[in-house]
Amino acid sequence: MPFATDLDVGGSMTPHNLVVERRLSHMVDAYADRAAAQELAAADPIVYRAYEAAVPHETDHLVYRTTIVHPGRVGDEFYMTKGHHHHRDSAEFYYGMAGTGVLLMQTRDGEVRHEELPVGRAVYVPPGWAHRTINTGDTDFVFLAVFFGDAGHDYASIEETGFAVRVKEGAMGAVYEQAVTR
Ligand SMILES: [Fe+2]
């Protein structure tokens, strides 16, 4: 049946299912500075949360989520999501709702692109591009994402290779640094 949800700029969705609550201890290995990550993981802050509408994860459906990436850094690297490919290569639509952040994308061949995702901007992630979001500001970074119900989340393959670019705080704002190959 058709249904409606209300989204607010803080990222809450009514009604919703809470689908992800990612704490730092769940992603220590994602950050360049493991020692800093391990130290911060003792207090185990929540790095991000996602709320999802009650859409079936099935072919022909469009699942949508709001995600709130909290502000913070591990060493000088900004808080970010784990990032994933889709099991079935398929596109995703992003829309910036609050705060300041970036969408980092990478193909399986290692080609990398990033797009800033300020409030009111839409970014299109084509099929085959892994994607990660990064909060480069000092307030919550909130966005809407829409993807196919049968896309599936493959965290493992990008975890294995890592993203080739890391987003860190520099003197003049965010800097994009070539990652050390794992
Ligand atoms: Fe996705």
Short mmCIF file of C-alpha atoms and ligand atoms in Angstrom, two decimals:
data_model
loop_
_atom_site.label_atom_id
_atom_site.label_comp_id
_atom_site.label_asym_id
_atom_site.label_seq_id
_atom_site.Cartn_x
_atom_site.Cartn_y
_atom_site.Cartn_z
CA MET A 1 0.00 0.00 0.00
CA PRO A 2 1.16 3.58 -0.53
CA PHE A 3 2.41 5.30 2.59
CA ALA A 4 4.05 8.55 3.66
CA THR A 5 6.87 9.43 6.04
CA ASP A 6 7.94 12.78 7.44
CA LEU A 7 11.62 13.69 7.29
CA ASP A 8 13.11 16.57 9.20
CA VAL A 9 16.44 18.28 8.71
CA GLY A 10 17.77 16.68 11.89
CA GLY A 11 17.48 13.39 10.04
CA SER A 12 14.57 11.86 11.90
CA MET A 13 11.99 9.94 9.91
CA THR A 14 8.48 9.27 11.15
CA PRO A 15 7.59 6.47 11.10
CA HIS A 16 10.87 4.61 10.65
CA ASN A 17 12.96 1.56 11.35
CA LEU A 18 16.37 2.24 12.87
CA VAL A 19 18.63 0.23 10.62
CA VAL A 20 22.15 1.28 11.48
CA GLU A 21 23.76 2.60 14.62
CA ARG A 22 27.47 2.49 14.00
CA ARG A 23 29.84 3.05 16.87
CA LEU A 24 33.52 3.72 16.50
CA SER A 25 34.42 0.29 17.90
CA HIS A 26 32.64 -1.23 14.86
CA MET A 27 34.97 0.50 12.40
CA VAL A 28 38.35 1.03 14.05
CA ASP A 29 40.10 -0.48 11.04
CA ALA A 30 38.50 2.01 8.64
CA TYR A 31 40.62 4.89 9.94
CA ALA A 32 44.22 5.59 9.02
CA ASP A 33 45.26 6.26 12.61
CA ARG A 34 44.39 2.94 14.29
CA ALA A 35 45.97 3.94 17.60
CA ALA A 36 43.79 7.07 17.79
CA ALA A 37 40.75 5.03 16.75
CA GLN A 38 41.39 2.42 19.43
CA GLU A 39 41.86 5.08 22.07
CA LEU A 40 38.62 6.86 21.12
CA ALA A 41 36.77 3.54 20.86
CA ALA A 42 37.13 3.12 24.63
CA ALA A 43 34.38 5.73 25.08
CA ASP A 44 32.73 4.21 21.98
CA PRO A 45 30.93 7.22 20.48
CA ILE A 46 28.19 6.75 17.88
CA VAL A 47 29.64 7.83 14.53
CA TYR A 48 26.44 7.59 12.51
CA ARG A 49 22.85 6.39 12.50
CA ALA A 50 20.45 5.63 9.70
CA TYR A 51 16.67 5.44 9.62
CA GLU A 52 14.84 3.60 6.89
CA ALA A 53 11.28 3.65 5.65
CA ALA A 54 9.38 0.37 5.76
CA VAL A 55 9.98 -0.54 2.12
CA PRO A 56 10.57 -4.19 1.18
CA HIS A 57 14.10 -5.03 0.06
CA GLU A 58 12.77 -6.50 -3.15
CA THR A 59 13.04 -5.89 -6.89
CA ASP A 60 11.16 -2.83 -8.17
CA HIS A 61 10.97 -1.17 -4.76
CA LEU A 62 12.87 2.01 -3.84
CA VAL A 63 14.27 1.96 -0.33
CA TYR A 64 15.05 5.29 1.29
CA ARG A 65 17.05 6.24 4.34
CA THR A 66 18.12 9.28 6.23
CA THR A 67 21.62 9.12 7.69
CA ILE A 68 23.09 11.34 10.36
CA VAL A 69 26.89 11.37 10.48
CA HIS A 70 27.97 13.09 13.67
CA PRO A 71 30.85 15.57 13.64
CA GLY A 72 34.19 14.30 14.87
CA ARG A 73 37.64 13.15 13.88
CA VAL A 74 39.90 10.21 14.46
CA GLY A 75 43.29 11.86 14.51
CA ASP A 76 42.80 14.37 11.70
CA GLU A 77 40.48 12.13 9.66
CA PHE A 78 36.82 13.10 9.67
CA TYR A 79 34.04 10.81 10.90
CA MET A 80 32.63 8.81 8.00
CA THR A 81 30.47 5.85 7.11
CA LYS A 82 31.97 2.42 6.41
CA GLY A 83 31.08 2.63 2.74
CA HIS A 84 29.92 -0.20 0.51
CA HIS A 85 29.32 -1.54 -2.95
CA HIS A 86 25.92 -2.93 -3.84
CA HIS A 87 25.75 -6.69 -4.38
CA ARG A 88 23.83 -5.93 -7.54
CA ASP A 89 25.59 -3.01 -9.21
CA SER A 90 22.88 -0.37 -9.20
CA ALA A 91 22.62 3.38 -8.74
CA GLU A 92 21.85 5.41 -5.65
CA PHE A 93 20.48 8.93 -5.25
CA TYR A 94 21.74 11.25 -2.47
CA TYR A 95 20.26 14.51 -1.27
CA GLY A 96 21.92 16.83 1.28
CA MET A 97 19.60 17.86 4.14
CA ALA A 98 21.84 19.45 6.80
CA GLY A 99 25.44 20.14 7.68
CA THR A 100 28.54 19.84 5.54
CA GLY A 101 29.87 16.70 3.98
CA VAL A 102 31.23 14.83 1.03
CA LEU A 103 30.32 11.75 -0.92
CA LEU A 104 33.38 9.70 -1.87
CA MET A 105 32.95 7.19 -4.70
CA GLN A 106 35.24 4.53 -6.13
CA THR A 107 35.00 1.88 -8.83
CA ARG A 108 36.35 -1.64 -8.48
CA ASP A 109 39.18 -0.54 -10.79
CA GLY A 110 40.17 2.10 -8.27
CA GLU A 111 38.90 5.21 -10.04
CA VAL A 112 37.90 7.78 -7.40
CA ARG A 113 35.59 10.77 -7.44
CA HIS A 114 34.14 12.96 -4.75
CA GLU A 115 31.22 15.36 -4.67
CA GLU A 116 30.36 17.78 -1.92
CA LEU A 117 26.85 17.25 -0.59
CA PRO A 118 25.65 20.56 0.85
CA VAL A 119 22.04 21.23 1.80
CA GLY A 120 19.82 21.08 -1.27
CA ARG A 121 22.27 19.30 -3.59
CA ALA A 122 21.53 15.96 -5.21
CA VAL A 123 24.34 13.60 -6.16
CA TYR A 124 23.93 10.62 -8.44
CA VAL A 125 26.02 7.53 -7.73
CA PRO A 126 26.12 5.40 -10.89
CA PRO A 127 26.06 1.58 -10.82
CA GLY A 128 29.41 0.06 -9.86
CA TRP A 129 30.67 2.89 -7.66
CA ALA A 130 31.28 2.15 -3.97
CA HIS A 131 30.22 5.07 -1.80
CA ARG A 132 31.11 6.52 1.57
CA THR A 133 29.96 9.77 3.20
CA ILE A 134 32.18 11.98 5.34
CA ASN A 135 31.20 14.77 7.73
CA THR A 136 33.65 17.60 7.03
CA GLY A 137 31.87 20.10 9.28
CA ASP A 138 31.31 20.58 12.98
CA THR A 139 27.56 19.86 13.10
CA ASP A 140 25.55 16.77 12.16
CA PHE A 141 25.75 15.93 8.45
CA VAL A 142 22.35 14.67 7.31
CA PHE A 143 21.32 13.29 3.94
CA LEU A 144 18.67 11.23 2.23
CA ALA A 145 19.66 8.23 0.14
CA VAL A 146 17.43 6.23 -2.22
CA PHE A 147 18.43 2.84 -3.65
CA PHE A 148 16.89 -0.23 -5.24
CA GLY A 149 15.28 -2.75 -2.92
CA ASP A 150 17.29 -5.63 -4.36
CA ALA A 151 20.64 -3.76 -4.40
CA GLY A 152 22.08 -5.38 -1.25
CA HIS A 153 25.00 -4.00 0.76
CA ASP A 154 28.46 -5.39 0.16
CA TYR A 155 30.75 -3.93 2.83
CA ALA A 156 33.41 -6.59 2.53
CA SER A 157 34.94 -5.86 -0.87
CA ILE A 158 35.63 -2.18 -0.22
CA GLU A 159 36.79 -3.03 3.30
CA GLU A 160 39.37 -5.30 1.72
CA THR A 161 40.79 -2.74 -0.71
CA GLY A 162 39.98 0.41 1.25
CA PHE A 163 39.13 3.72 -0.38
CA ALA A 164 42.09 5.24 -2.22
CA VAL A 165 41.41 8.69 -0.77
CA ARG A 166 41.11 9.81 2.84
CA VAL A 167 39.41 13.05 3.85
CA LYS A 168 41.20 14.90 6.62
CA GLU A 169 41.06 18.22 8.35
CA GLY A 170 43.63 20.67 7.03
CA ALA A 171 44.42 24.24 7.99
CA MET A 172 42.07 25.57 5.29
CA GLY A 173 39.32 22.94 5.55
CA ALA A 174 38.99 19.43 4.19
CA VAL A 175 41.95 17.92 2.38
CA TYR A 176 41.90 14.86 0.13
CA GLU A 177 44.85 12.63 0.73
CA GLN A 178 46.01 9.58 -1.18
CA ALA A 179 45.56 6.63 1.17
CA VAL A 180 48.48 4.37 1.97
CA THR A 181 47.81 1.10 0.12
CA ARG A 182 46.87 -1.75 2.41
FE FE B 1 24.43 2.25 -1.17
#
